[in-house]
PDB file of C-alpha atoms in Angstrom:
ATOM      1  CA  MET A   1     -81.505  -8.455 -61.716  1.00 44.00           C
ATOM      2  CA  SER A   2     -83.095  -5.299 -60.473  1.00 50.00           C
ATOM      3  CA  ILE A   3     -85.523  -5.146 -57.554  1.00 49.00           C
ATOM      4  CA  LYS A   4     -88.024  -2.328 -57.283  1.00 54.00           C
ATOM      5  CA  LEU A   5     -88.122  -1.423 -53.595  1.00 47.00           C
ATOM      6  CA  GLU A   6     -91.244   0.135 -52.104  1.00 62.00           C
ATOM      7  CA  ARG A   7     -91.170   2.774 -49.406  1.00 79.00           C
ATOM      8  CA  VAL A   8     -92.340   0.325 -46.738  1.00 82.00           C
ATOM      9  CA  VAL A   9     -92.014   2.613 -43.734  1.00 85.00           C
ATOM     10  CA  LYS A  10     -93.965   5.481 -45.326  1.00 89.00           C
ATOM     11  CA  THR A  11     -96.747   3.190 -46.530  1.00 92.00           C
ATOM     12  CA  PHE A  12     -97.009   1.532 -43.097  1.00 93.00           C
ATOM     13  CA  TYR A  13     -97.439   4.902 -41.329  1.00 91.00           C
ATOM     14  CA  ASP A  14     -99.799   6.213 -44.025  1.00 92.00           C
ATOM     15  CA  ASN A  15    -101.954   3.119 -43.442  1.00 95.00           C
ATOM     16  CA  LEU A  16    -101.962   3.774 -39.665  1.00 95.00           C
ATOM     17  CA  GLU A  17    -103.206   7.311 -40.373  1.00 94.00           C
ATOM     18  CA  GLN A  18    -106.100   5.690 -42.278  1.00 97.00           C
ATOM     19  CA  GLY A  19    -106.839   3.404 -39.316  1.00 97.00           C
ATOM     20  CA  LYS A  20    -105.375   0.246 -40.878  1.00 98.00           C
ATOM     21  CA  ILE A  21    -102.721  -2.008 -39.340  1.00 98.00           C
ATOM     22  CA  THR A  22    -100.810  -3.642 -42.171  1.00 97.00           C
ATOM     23  CA  GLY A  23     -97.978  -6.068 -42.755  1.00 97.00           C
ATOM     24  CA  ARG A  24     -96.299  -7.699 -45.743  1.00 95.00           C
ATOM     25  CA  LYS A  25     -97.292 -11.182 -46.917  1.00 97.00           C
ATOM     26  CA  CYS A  26     -94.812 -13.295 -48.855  1.00 97.00           C
ATOM     27  CA  LYS A  27     -96.242 -14.513 -52.168  1.00 97.00           C
ATOM     28  CA  SER A  28     -93.792 -17.435 -52.149  1.00 97.00           C
ATOM     29  CA  CYS A  29     -94.341 -19.032 -48.713  1.00 98.00           C
ATOM     30  CA  GLY A  30     -97.285 -17.094 -47.238  1.00 97.00           C
ATOM     31  CA  ALA A  31     -95.454 -15.791 -44.139  1.00 97.00           C
ATOM     32  CA  VAL A  32     -96.584 -12.404 -42.842  1.00 97.00           C
ATOM     33  CA  GLU A  33     -94.051  -9.837 -41.637  1.00 96.00           C
ATOM     34  CA  PHE A  34     -95.032  -7.331 -38.967  1.00 96.00           C
ATOM     35  CA  PRO A  35     -93.751  -4.723 -38.701  1.00 93.00           C
ATOM     36  CA  PRO A  36     -93.421  -4.847 -42.485  1.00 93.00           C
ATOM     37  CA  VAL A  37     -90.017  -5.341 -44.108  1.00 90.00           C
ATOM     38  CA  TYR A  38     -88.811  -5.623 -47.719  1.00 86.00           C
ATOM     39  CA  ALA A  39     -87.969  -9.339 -47.727  1.00 92.00           C
ATOM     40  CA  CYS A  40     -89.539 -12.399 -46.139  1.00 95.00           C
ATOM     41  CA  ASN A  41     -87.704 -13.520 -43.007  1.00 94.00           C
ATOM     42  CA  SER A  42     -88.860 -17.122 -43.583  1.00 96.00           C
ATOM     43  CA  CYS A  43     -87.724 -17.754 -47.165  1.00 97.00           C
ATOM     44  CA  GLY A  44     -85.891 -14.586 -48.234  1.00 96.00           C
ATOM     45  CA  SER A  45     -88.228 -13.757 -51.125  1.00 96.00           C
ATOM     46  CA  THR A  46     -88.734 -10.096 -52.029  1.00 93.00           C
ATOM     47  CA  ASP A  47     -92.064 -10.851 -53.715  1.00 95.00           C
ATOM     48  CA  THR A  48     -94.368  -9.556 -50.968  1.00 95.00           C
ATOM     49  CA  GLU A  49     -97.636  -7.656 -50.853  1.00 95.00           C
ATOM     50  CA  TRP A  50     -99.523  -5.479 -48.365  1.00 95.00           C
ATOM     51  CA  VAL A  51    -102.178  -7.155 -46.198  1.00 97.00           C
ATOM     52  CA  GLU A  52    -104.429  -5.702 -43.535  1.00 98.00           C
ATOM     53  CA  LEU A  53    -104.002  -7.459 -40.193  1.00 98.00           C
ATOM     54  CA  SER A  54    -106.822  -8.612 -37.914  1.00 98.00           C
ATOM     55  CA  GLY A  55    -105.340  -6.963 -34.819  1.00 97.00           C
ATOM     56  CA  LYS A  56    -105.806 -10.175 -32.818  1.00 98.00           C
ATOM     57  CA  GLY A  57    -102.890 -11.774 -31.032  1.00 98.00           C
ATOM     58  CA  LYS A  58    -101.659 -13.888 -28.150  1.00 98.00           C
ATOM     59  CA  LEU A  59     -99.378 -12.573 -25.411  1.00 98.00           C
ATOM     60  CA  LYS A  60     -96.762 -15.259 -24.774  1.00 98.00           C
ATOM     61  CA  SER A  61     -94.513 -13.602 -22.159  1.00 98.00           C
ATOM     62  CA  ILE A  62     -94.633 -10.682 -19.726  1.00 97.00           C
ATOM     63  CA  ILE A  63     -91.830  -8.376 -18.624  1.00 94.00           C
ATOM     64  CA  MET A  64     -92.742  -5.659 -16.156  1.00 93.00           C
ATOM     65  CA  PRO A  65     -91.103  -2.277 -16.702  1.00 89.00           C
ATOM     66  CA  SER A  66     -88.308  -1.435 -14.293  1.00 80.00           C
ATOM     67  CA  VAL A  67     -86.509   1.781 -13.470  1.00 70.00           C
ATOM     68  CA  LEU A  68     -84.137   1.131 -16.383  1.00 65.00           C
ATOM     69  CA  SER A  69     -86.790   0.199 -18.972  1.00 64.00           C
ATOM     70  CA  SER A  70     -89.640   2.536 -18.043  1.00 66.00           C
ATOM     71  CA  ARG A  71     -90.015   5.757 -19.963  1.00 72.00           C
ATOM     72  CA  PRO A  72     -91.947   8.856 -18.868  1.00 74.00           C
ATOM     73  CA  ASP A  73     -93.599   9.086 -22.307  1.00 78.00           C
ATOM     74  CA  TYR A  74     -95.210   5.651 -21.722  1.00 83.00           C
ATOM     75  CA  ASN A  75     -97.066   6.869 -18.602  1.00 84.00           C
ATOM     76  CA  SER A  76    -100.174   7.597 -20.687  1.00 87.00           C
ATOM     77  CA  PHE A  77    -100.408   3.851 -21.428  1.00 90.00           C
ATOM     78  CA  ALA A  78    -100.275   2.786 -17.755  1.00 90.00           C
ATOM     79  CA  PRO A  79    -100.728   0.199 -16.510  1.00 93.00           C
ATOM     80  CA  TYR A  80     -98.578  -1.684 -19.017  1.00 94.00           C
ATOM     81  CA  ALA A  81     -95.863  -4.267 -19.455  1.00 95.00           C
ATOM     82  CA  PHE A  82     -93.781  -5.529 -22.347  1.00 95.00           C
ATOM     83  CA  GLY A  83     -94.159  -8.924 -23.929  1.00 96.00           C
ATOM     84  CA  ASP A  84     -93.826 -11.235 -26.894  1.00 98.00           C
ATOM     85  CA  VAL A  85     -97.026 -10.990 -28.931  1.00 98.00           C
ATOM     86  CA  GLU A  86     -97.765 -13.425 -31.729  1.00 98.00           C
ATOM     87  CA  ILE A  87    -100.314 -11.906 -34.083  1.00 98.00           C
ATOM     88  CA  GLU A  88    -103.050 -14.066 -35.586  1.00 97.00           C
ATOM     89  CA  GLU A  89    -101.281 -13.977 -38.955  1.00 97.00           C
ATOM     90  CA  GLY A  90     -98.189 -15.640 -37.438  1.00 96.00           C
ATOM     91  CA  ALA A  91     -95.542 -12.946 -36.931  1.00 95.00           C
ATOM     92  CA  SER A  92     -94.154 -12.227 -33.447  1.00 96.00           C
ATOM     93  CA  ILE A  93     -93.259  -8.819 -32.065  1.00 96.00           C
ATOM     94  CA  ASN A  94     -91.970  -7.445 -28.774  1.00 96.00           C
ATOM     95  CA  ALA A  95     -94.674  -4.989 -27.810  1.00 96.00           C
ATOM     96  CA  LEU A  96     -96.085  -2.729 -25.158  1.00 96.00           C
ATOM     97  CA  VAL A  97     -99.258  -4.301 -23.708  1.00 97.00           C
ATOM     98  CA  ARG A  98    -101.786  -2.262 -21.714  1.00 96.00           C
ATOM     99  CA  GLY A  99    -103.761  -3.620 -18.810  1.00 96.00           C
ATOM    100  CA  ILE A 100    -101.006  -5.505 -16.993  1.00 96.00           C
ATOM    101  CA  THR A 101    -100.297  -4.565 -13.392  1.00 94.00           C
ATOM    102  CA  LYS A 102     -98.027  -5.997 -10.710  1.00 92.00           C
ATOM    103  CA  LYS A 103    -101.228  -7.260  -9.106  1.00 94.00           C
ATOM    104  CA  ASN A 104    -102.585  -9.236 -12.105  1.00 95.00           C
ATOM    105  CA  ARG A 105     -99.214 -10.319 -13.540  1.00 95.00           C
ATOM    106  CA  SER A 106     -99.000 -13.612 -11.595  1.00 95.00           C
ATOM    107  CA  GLU A 107    -102.497 -14.670 -12.623  1.00 95.00           C
ATOM    108  CA  LEU A 108    -101.776 -13.798 -16.247  1.00 97.00           C
ATOM    109  CA  LEU A 109     -98.489 -15.738 -16.217  1.00 96.00           C
ATOM    110  CA  GLU A 110    -100.409 -18.875 -15.203  1.00 96.00           C
ATOM    111  CA  LYS A 111    -102.834 -18.416 -18.133  1.00 96.00           C
ATOM    112  CA  LEU A 112    -100.320 -17.619 -20.911  1.00 97.00           C
ATOM    113  CA  PRO A 113    -100.882 -17.296 -23.769  1.00 97.00           C
ATOM    114  CA  VAL A 114    -103.648 -14.712 -23.290  1.00 97.00           C
ATOM    115  CA  SER A 115    -105.605 -12.806 -25.914  1.00 97.00           C
ATOM    116  CA  VAL A 116    -104.620  -9.257 -26.845  1.00 98.00           C
ATOM    117  CA  ARG A 117    -105.830  -6.804 -29.451  1.00 98.00           C
ATOM    118  CA  ALA A 118    -103.794  -4.272 -31.408  1.00 98.00           C
ATOM    119  CA  GLU A 119    -104.763  -0.644 -31.346  1.00 97.00           C
ATOM    120  CA  ILE A 120    -103.494   2.430 -33.104  1.00 98.00           C
ATOM    121  CA  VAL A 121    -102.425   5.202 -30.710  1.00 96.00           C
ATOM    122  CA  GLN A 122    -101.207   8.738 -31.260  1.00 93.00           C
ATOM    123  CA  ARG A 123     -97.674   9.555 -30.124  1.00 87.00           C
ATOM    124  CA  ASP A 124     -95.748  12.816 -30.561  1.00 84.00           C
ATOM    125  CA  GLY A 125     -96.394  13.554 -34.235  1.00 84.00           C
ATOM    126  CA  TYR A 126     -97.127  10.008 -35.425  1.00 88.00           C
ATOM    127  CA  LYS A 127     -99.341   6.994 -34.851  1.00 93.00           C
ATOM    128  CA  THR A 128     -98.080   3.603 -33.720  1.00 94.00           C
ATOM    129  CA  VAL A 129     -99.386   0.194 -32.699  1.00 97.00           C
ATOM    130  CA  ILE A 130     -99.621  -1.130 -29.137  1.00 97.00           C
ATOM    131  CA  PHE A 131    -101.636  -3.993 -27.684  1.00 98.00           C
ATOM    132  CA  SER A 132    -104.215  -4.261 -24.903  1.00 97.00           C
ATOM    133  CA  LEU A 133    -105.484  -7.250 -22.956  1.00 97.00           C
ATOM    134  CA  GLU A 134    -108.865  -8.490 -24.209  1.00 93.00           C
ATOM    135  CA  GLU A 135    -111.685  -7.781 -21.759  1.00 81.00           C
ATOM    136  CA  GLY A 136    -111.943 -11.389 -20.549  1.00 74.00           C
ATOM    137  CA  GLU A 137    -108.227 -11.509 -19.717  1.00 76.00           C
ATOM    138  CA  LYS A 138    -108.068  -8.585 -17.255  1.00 67.00           C
TER     139      LYS A 138
END
């Protein structure tokens, strides 16, 4: 049996350049993979298709950057933290989330999960996806 593999990484970044955040939806079980991968992590099927994602999600945990995990190239996103984000379509990702400070962290921890929204940002030579707290969550 031969499987025709698509250039998932290229298509994902091409879609970001067009302003679309996309994942792969399994035609067998309906699970959505984000970031996109060739095979479904839920059932193993390779019969997947591109879907545009809503950009909505829920932040389920917060990890503040420390000396060991902070990076100078992330300073443009400050204030930020890292966390487990479950997107509306069901997939979970460890992501950078803007709008979290040492000051508002405790309040946010008491309210978890909180609403976040994906956004496409420009990095050195490519676009990527990060998340920001929704206005009502700040």
